[in-house]
Coordinates of C-alpha atoms and ligand atoms in Angstrom, one line a residue:
M1 CA 20.0 2.2 -29.0
S2 CA 17.2 0.3 -27.3
F3 CA 16.3 -3.3 -27.9
I4 CA 13.1 -3.2 -25.8
S5 CA 10.1 -4.8 -27.5
G6 CA 7.6 -2.5 -29.2
K7 CA 4.9 -3.8 -26.9
Y8 CA 6.4 -1.7 -24.1
N9 CA 6.6 1.5 -26.2
R10 CA 4.0 3.3 -24.1
L11 CA 5.1 2.0 -20.7
T12 CA 6.3 4.6 -18.2
P13 CA 7.6 2.6 -15.2
Y14 CA 6.6 3.3 -11.7
T15 CA 8.9 5.7 -9.8
P16 CA 9.6 4.3 -6.4
G17 CA 10.3 6.8 -3.5
E18 CA 14.0 7.8 -3.2
Q19 CA 16.4 5.6 -1.2
P20 CA 19.2 8.2 -1.2
K21 CA 22.8 7.4 -0.2
D22 CA 24.3 11.0 -0.2
R23 CA 23.6 11.6 3.5
K24 CA 21.6 10.3 6.4
Y25 CA 18.0 11.5 6.1
I26 CA 15.0 11.2 8.4
K27 CA 13.2 9.1 5.9
L28 CA 9.5 9.9 5.8
N29 CA 9.0 9.3 2.0
T30 CA 8.1 5.6 1.5
N31 CA 5.8 4.7 4.3
E32 CA 8.2 2.2 5.9
S33 CA 7.8 1.5 9.6
P34 CA 10.2 3.3 11.9
Y35 CA 10.4 0.2 14.1
P36 CA 12.5 -2.9 13.5
P37 CA 10.9 -6.2 12.6
S38 CA 9.8 -8.5 15.4
K39 CA 12.8 -10.3 16.9
N40 CA 11.0 -13.5 16.2
A41 CA 10.9 -12.7 12.5
I42 CA 14.6 -12.0 12.4
K43 CA 15.4 -15.2 14.3
N44 CA 13.3 -17.3 11.9
A45 CA 14.8 -15.7 8.8
C46 CA 18.4 -16.4 10.0
E47 CA 17.5 -20.0 10.8
A48 CA 15.9 -20.4 7.3
A49 CA 19.1 -18.9 5.7
K50 CA 20.9 -22.2 6.5
D51 CA 18.7 -24.0 4.0
V52 CA 18.8 -21.7 1.0
M53 CA 20.4 -24.3 -1.2
L54 CA 16.9 -25.6 -1.5
Y55 CA 14.1 -23.9 -3.4
S56 CA 11.4 -22.1 -1.3
D57 CA 8.1 -23.8 -0.9
P58 CA 6.0 -22.8 -3.9
Q59 CA 2.8 -23.5 -2.0
C60 CA 3.9 -21.3 0.9
F61 CA 2.1 -23.9 3.0
K62 CA 3.1 -23.0 6.5
L63 CA 2.8 -19.2 6.0
R64 CA -0.6 -19.6 4.4
Q65 CA -1.7 -21.8 7.4
A66 CA -0.5 -19.1 9.8
L67 CA -2.3 -16.4 7.8
A68 CA -5.4 -18.5 7.7
D69 CA -5.4 -18.8 11.5
R70 CA -4.7 -15.1 11.9
Y71 CA -7.5 -14.0 9.6
G72 CA -10.1 -16.7 10.3
V73 CA -10.3 -18.0 6.7
D74 CA -9.4 -21.3 5.0
K75 CA -5.8 -21.5 3.7
D76 CA -7.1 -22.2 0.2
C77 CA -8.4 -18.6 0.3
I78 CA -4.8 -17.3 0.5
I79 CA -2.0 -16.6 -2.0
C80 CA 1.4 -15.1 -1.1
G81 CA 3.5 -12.8 -3.1
N82 CA 6.7 -10.8 -3.4
G83 CA 5.1 -7.8 -1.8
S84 CA 1.5 -7.0 -2.4
D85 CA 2.6 -5.4 -5.7
D86 CA 3.1 -8.9 -7.0
I87 CA -0.5 -9.9 -6.2
L88 CA -1.8 -6.7 -7.7
N89 CA 0.1 -7.4 -10.9
F90 CA -1.4 -10.9 -11.0
A91 CA -4.8 -9.4 -10.6
F92 CA -4.3 -7.0 -13.5
S93 CA -3.1 -10.0 -15.6
A94 CA -5.8 -12.4 -14.5
F95 CA -8.9 -10.2 -14.3
C96 CA -8.5 -7.5 -16.9
D97 CA -8.6 -7.6 -20.7
D98 CA -9.9 -5.6 -23.6
K99 CA -13.5 -6.3 -22.6
T100 CA -12.8 -5.9 -18.9
P101 CA -10.9 -2.7 -18.2
A102 CA -9.3 -1.9 -14.9
V103 CA -11.3 0.9 -13.1
F104 CA -9.7 3.1 -10.4
A105 CA -9.5 6.6 -9.1
D106 CA -7.4 9.5 -10.6
I107 CA -5.6 10.0 -7.2
T108 CA -4.6 6.6 -5.9
Y109 CA -1.7 4.2 -5.9
G110 CA 0.5 5.2 -8.8
F111 CA 1.3 1.6 -9.7
Y112 CA -2.2 0.8 -10.9
P113 CA -1.9 2.6 -14.3
V114 CA 1.6 1.1 -14.7
F115 CA 0.3 -2.5 -14.0
A116 CA -2.4 -1.8 -16.6
E117 CA 0.0 -0.6 -19.2
Y118 CA 2.4 -3.4 -18.5
N119 CA -0.3 -6.0 -18.9
R120 CA -1.6 -4.0 -21.9
V121 CA -5.1 -3.8 -20.6
P122 CA -7.3 -0.6 -20.9
Y123 CA -8.3 1.4 -17.8
R124 CA -10.9 3.8 -16.8
I125 CA -10.3 6.6 -14.3
I126 CA -13.0 7.8 -11.9
P127 CA -12.0 11.2 -10.4
L128 CA -12.1 11.6 -6.6
N129 CA -14.3 14.4 -5.2
D130 CA -12.7 17.8 -4.6
D131 CA -12.0 16.8 -1.0
F132 CA -10.4 13.5 -2.2
T133 CA -13.3 11.4 -0.9
V134 CA -14.8 8.5 -3.0
T135 CA -18.4 8.4 -3.8
P136 CA -19.1 4.7 -3.7
S137 CA -22.0 4.9 -6.3
D138 CA -19.4 6.0 -8.9
Y139 CA -18.2 2.4 -8.8
Y140 CA -21.6 0.7 -9.1
N141 CA -21.9 -1.3 -12.3
A142 CA -18.3 -0.3 -13.2
K143 CA -18.2 -2.7 -16.2
G144 CA -14.6 -3.6 -15.3
T145 CA -12.3 -4.8 -12.6
V146 CA -12.4 -2.3 -9.7
F147 CA -9.3 -1.4 -7.8
I148 CA -9.8 0.5 -4.6
A149 CA -7.0 1.3 -2.1
N150 CA -8.6 1.4 1.3
P151 CA -7.3 3.5 3.0
N152 CA -6.4 5.3 -0.2
A153 CA -2.9 6.5 -1.0
P154 CA -1.6 9.1 -0.9
T155 CA -4.7 10.7 0.9
G156 CA -5.1 8.2 3.7
I157 CA -8.9 8.5 3.5
A158 CA -10.8 5.3 4.0
L159 CA -14.3 4.0 3.0
R160 CA -16.4 2.1 5.6
R161 CA -16.7 -1.6 5.1
A162 CA -20.4 -1.2 4.4
Q163 CA -19.6 1.2 1.5
I164 CA -17.2 -1.3 0.0
E165 CA -19.7 -4.1 0.4
E166 CA -22.2 -2.1 -1.6
I167 CA -19.6 -1.7 -4.4
I168 CA -19.0 -5.4 -4.4
K169 CA -22.8 -6.2 -4.5
R170 CA -23.3 -3.7 -7.4
N171 CA -20.6 -5.4 -9.5
P172 CA -21.7 -9.1 -9.3
D173 CA -20.1 -10.0 -12.6
N174 CA -16.7 -8.4 -12.0
V175 CA -13.9 -8.6 -9.5
V176 CA -13.5 -5.9 -6.9
V177 CA -9.9 -5.7 -5.6
T178 CA -9.5 -3.9 -2.2
D179 CA -5.9 -3.0 -1.6
E180 CA -5.5 -2.9 2.2
A181 CA -1.8 -2.1 2.4
Y182 CA -2.5 0.4 5.1
V183 CA -5.6 -1.1 6.8
D184 CA -3.9 -1.9 10.1
F185 CA -3.6 1.8 11.0
G186 CA -7.2 2.3 11.7
A187 CA -9.5 1.4 8.7
E188 CA -12.1 -1.3 8.6
S189 CA -10.9 -4.4 6.8
C190 CA -13.1 -6.2 4.3
V191 CA -11.5 -9.6 4.9
P192 CA -14.7 -10.9 6.6
L193 CA -16.6 -10.2 3.3
T194 CA -14.5 -12.7 1.4
K195 CA -16.6 -15.4 2.9
K196 CA -19.8 -13.8 1.5
Y197 CA -18.7 -12.6 -2.0
K198 CA -17.0 -14.6 -4.7
N199 CA -15.9 -11.5 -6.6
L200 CA -13.8 -9.9 -3.8
L201 CA -10.0 -9.9 -3.6
I202 CA -8.2 -8.3 -0.7
T203 CA -4.5 -7.6 -0.9
Q204 CA -2.4 -6.9 2.2
T205 CA 1.3 -6.5 3.0
F206 CA 3.9 -7.1 5.6
S207 CA 5.7 -4.0 4.4
K208 CA 4.0 -1.4 6.6
S209 CA 2.5 -2.6 10.0
R210 CA 4.9 -5.6 10.2
S211 CA 8.1 -3.7 9.4
L212 CA 9.2 -6.1 6.6
A213 CA 9.3 -3.9 3.6
G214 CA 12.7 -5.1 2.5
A215 CA 11.7 -8.8 2.9
R216 CA 9.0 -8.3 0.2
L217 CA 6.0 -10.1 1.4
G218 CA 2.3 -9.6 0.6
F219 CA -0.8 -11.8 0.3
G220 CA -4.2 -11.9 -1.1
I221 CA -7.4 -13.2 0.5
A222 CA -10.4 -14.3 -1.7
D223 CA -12.7 -17.2 -2.5
P224 CA -10.6 -20.3 -3.5
A225 CA -11.7 -20.0 -7.2
L226 CA -10.3 -16.5 -7.4
I227 CA -7.1 -17.6 -5.7
N228 CA -6.9 -20.4 -8.2
D229 CA -7.0 -17.9 -11.1
L230 CA -4.2 -15.9 -9.5
N231 CA -2.2 -19.0 -9.1
T232 CA -2.6 -19.7 -12.8
V233 CA -0.7 -16.5 -13.4
R234 CA 1.8 -17.1 -10.6
Y235 CA 2.7 -20.6 -11.6
S236 CA 3.1 -19.3 -15.2
T237 CA 5.6 -16.7 -14.2
N238 CA 7.4 -17.4 -10.9
P239 CA 6.2 -20.1 -8.5
Y240 CA 9.1 -19.3 -6.2
N241 CA 8.1 -15.7 -5.8
V242 CA 8.5 -15.7 -2.0
N243 CA 12.0 -16.7 -0.8
S244 CA 12.4 -19.1 2.1
M245 CA 13.9 -16.5 4.5
T246 CA 10.9 -14.2 3.9
L247 CA 8.4 -17.1 4.4
A248 CA 10.0 -17.8 7.8
A249 CA 10.1 -14.1 8.7
G250 CA 6.4 -13.8 7.9
I251 CA 5.5 -16.7 10.2
G252 CA 7.7 -15.2 12.9
S253 CA 5.9 -11.9 12.6
L254 CA 2.5 -13.5 12.8
E255 CA 3.5 -15.3 16.0
D256 CA 4.3 -12.0 17.5
Q257 CA 1.0 -10.2 16.8
K258 CA 1.2 -8.2 20.1
Y259 CA 4.4 -6.5 18.8
T260 CA 2.6 -5.4 15.5
D261 CA -0.4 -4.2 17.4
E262 CA 1.7 -2.1 19.8
N263 CA 3.6 -0.5 16.9
C264 CA 0.3 0.3 15.1
E265 CA -1.0 1.9 18.2
K266 CA 2.1 4.0 18.6
I267 CA 1.9 5.1 14.9
I268 CA -1.8 6.0 15.3
K269 CA -1.0 8.1 18.4
T270 CA 2.0 9.8 16.7
R271 CA -0.2 10.5 13.6
Q272 CA -2.8 12.3 15.8
I273 CA -0.1 14.4 17.5
T274 CA 1.7 15.3 14.3
A275 CA -1.6 16.2 12.5
G276 CA -2.4 18.6 15.4
S277 CA 1.1 20.2 15.1
L278 CA 0.8 20.5 11.3
K279 CA -2.6 22.2 11.6
K280 CA -1.1 24.7 14.1
L281 CA 1.5 25.5 11.5
G282 CA -1.1 26.4 8.9
F283 CA -1.4 23.0 7.1
Y284 CA -4.6 21.5 5.9
V285 CA -4.4 17.7 6.6
T286 CA -6.6 15.0 5.2
D287 CA -8.3 12.6 7.7
S288 CA -5.7 9.8 7.4
C289 CA -6.3 6.3 8.5
A290 CA -2.9 5.2 7.3
N291 CA 0.8 5.5 8.5
F292 CA 1.2 8.7 6.6
L293 CA -0.3 12.2 6.5
F294 CA -1.2 14.2 3.4
A295 CA -0.7 17.9 4.0
K296 CA -1.0 21.2 2.1
H297 CA 0.2 24.5 3.5
E298 CA -2.1 27.6 3.5
S299 CA 0.6 29.7 1.7
L300 CA 3.7 27.8 0.9
D301 CA 4.1 25.7 -2.3
G302 CA 4.2 21.9 -1.9
E303 CA 7.4 21.5 -3.9
Y304 CA 9.1 24.3 -1.9
I305 CA 8.3 22.6 1.3
Y306 CA 9.6 19.3 0.0
E307 CA 12.9 20.9 -1.1
Q308 CA 13.4 22.9 2.1
L309 CA 12.8 19.8 4.2
R310 CA 15.2 17.9 2.1
E311 CA 17.9 20.5 2.6
R312 CA 17.3 20.0 6.3
G313 CA 17.7 16.3 6.1
V314 CA 14.0 15.3 6.2
L315 CA 12.7 13.4 3.2
V316 CA 9.0 13.4 2.4
R317 CA 7.1 12.5 -0.8
H318 CA 6.0 15.1 -3.3
F319 CA 3.9 14.3 -6.4
S320 CA 3.7 16.6 -9.4
A321 CA 0.2 15.5 -10.5
P322 CA -1.7 18.8 -10.9
R323 CA -4.5 18.0 -8.3
I324 CA -2.0 17.1 -5.6
K325 CA 1.0 19.2 -6.3
D326 CA 0.4 21.5 -3.3
Y327 CA 0.6 18.5 -1.0
N328 CA 3.3 16.4 0.6
R329 CA 2.8 12.9 1.8
I330 CA 4.6 12.4 5.1
T331 CA 5.2 9.0 6.6
V332 CA 4.4 8.8 10.3
G333 CA 7.7 7.8 11.9
S334 CA 8.8 7.6 15.5
K335 CA 8.0 10.4 18.0
E336 CA 11.5 11.7 17.7
Q337 CA 11.4 11.8 13.9
M338 CA 8.2 13.7 13.9
E339 CA 9.6 16.2 16.4
A340 CA 12.5 16.8 14.0
L341 CA 10.0 17.2 11.1
I342 CA 8.0 19.8 13.0
S343 CA 11.1 21.8 14.1
A344 CA 12.3 21.8 10.4
L345 CA 8.9 23.0 9.3
E346 CA 8.9 25.7 12.0
E347 CA 12.2 27.0 10.6
I348 CA 10.9 26.9 7.0
I349 CA 7.6 28.7 7.9
G350 CA 9.4 31.1 10.3
R351 CA 7.1 30.5 13.3
R352 CA 7.0 28.3 16.3
I353 CA 4.0 26.5 17.7
Ligands
PMP401 N1 -0.7 -0.7 -2.3 C1 -0.4 0.6 -1.9 C2 -1.6 1.5 -1.8 C3 0.9 1.0 -1.6 O1 1.1 2.3 -1.2 C4 1.9 0.1 -1.6 C5 3.3 0.5 -1.2 N2 4.0 1.2 -2.2 C6 1.6 -1.2 -2.1 C7 0.3 -1.6 -2.3 C8 2.7 -2.3 -2.3 O2 3.5 -2.5 -1.2 P1 4.3 -3.9 -1.1 O3 4.6 -4.4 -2.5 O4 5.5 -3.5 -0.4 O5 3.4 -4.8 -0.4

């Protein structure tokens, strides 16, 4: 018997990537960083743990100041959240309703339709092109709140800043949300545009480039009026959405920007090498600007590859949606992890490169 309210009848929750406990896997399925967080972040979080009898700062004052300095914006242009998922959920609540549907691609972050259903707002799907690219003009005059992951997930393909700017300009009466969860791995960020356009919200996260996925920290950057709207939702649900250890870890990470930059460079380099090896093994690989690769084999089935890799202790992400069922999304891990991936694939395919 279920007691769940009828308002959630149609809700199919998001399926997070597996976090298996049965054996030790090379985990390339949830786009986490293979590198530990900055020592500075760990030290700060431990220090903050001593004061957890107090509530965390609902204004996230110091972290917002540190983010404002890092991104060259005013701190009133920033909101912090429990992962960027939190901010995206606020955006669906604040900026979508029956007259203003959410608008997003068919192949994109799988949480968007779930947020729409959860907030009980309609959504309109715009299919990607056959090669998974976005045609920006498809989003002109979208008559709804536009959500664009840039780089997109799970394809890794990015639009240029100028292309997103055109989408923002062509939707003057609606909000355009640019989800930049993976932007630090080689795409152009639209943060500078937040000074020019009042209808742009950028979301970013500490989960990927800053190795803090388990700390749950994300943020939004936008014109203060937009941030205010998001805060109306935040203060009506959970003003303490970011705990004090995470706030401290975030500040520690921002103080150690060099460490983040070095890790991003390593991941970009490993991505290039791995893409080259995959191509030699007969894979088609999209042009990814993220910390993952999206790859389809010329003859072997996507699910078969996923299962065979799993048997060999390598976990990647397979999606069953018809358009992408031949693909696997493979997180770019350390050099050693990717070497293990390639040897497992050589065994599965029966040929060495
Ligand atoms: N956007 C995209 C495109 C993602 O893939 C993810 C990670 N699952 C997120 C946002 C949310 O990440 P987090 O809540 O960890 O910041």
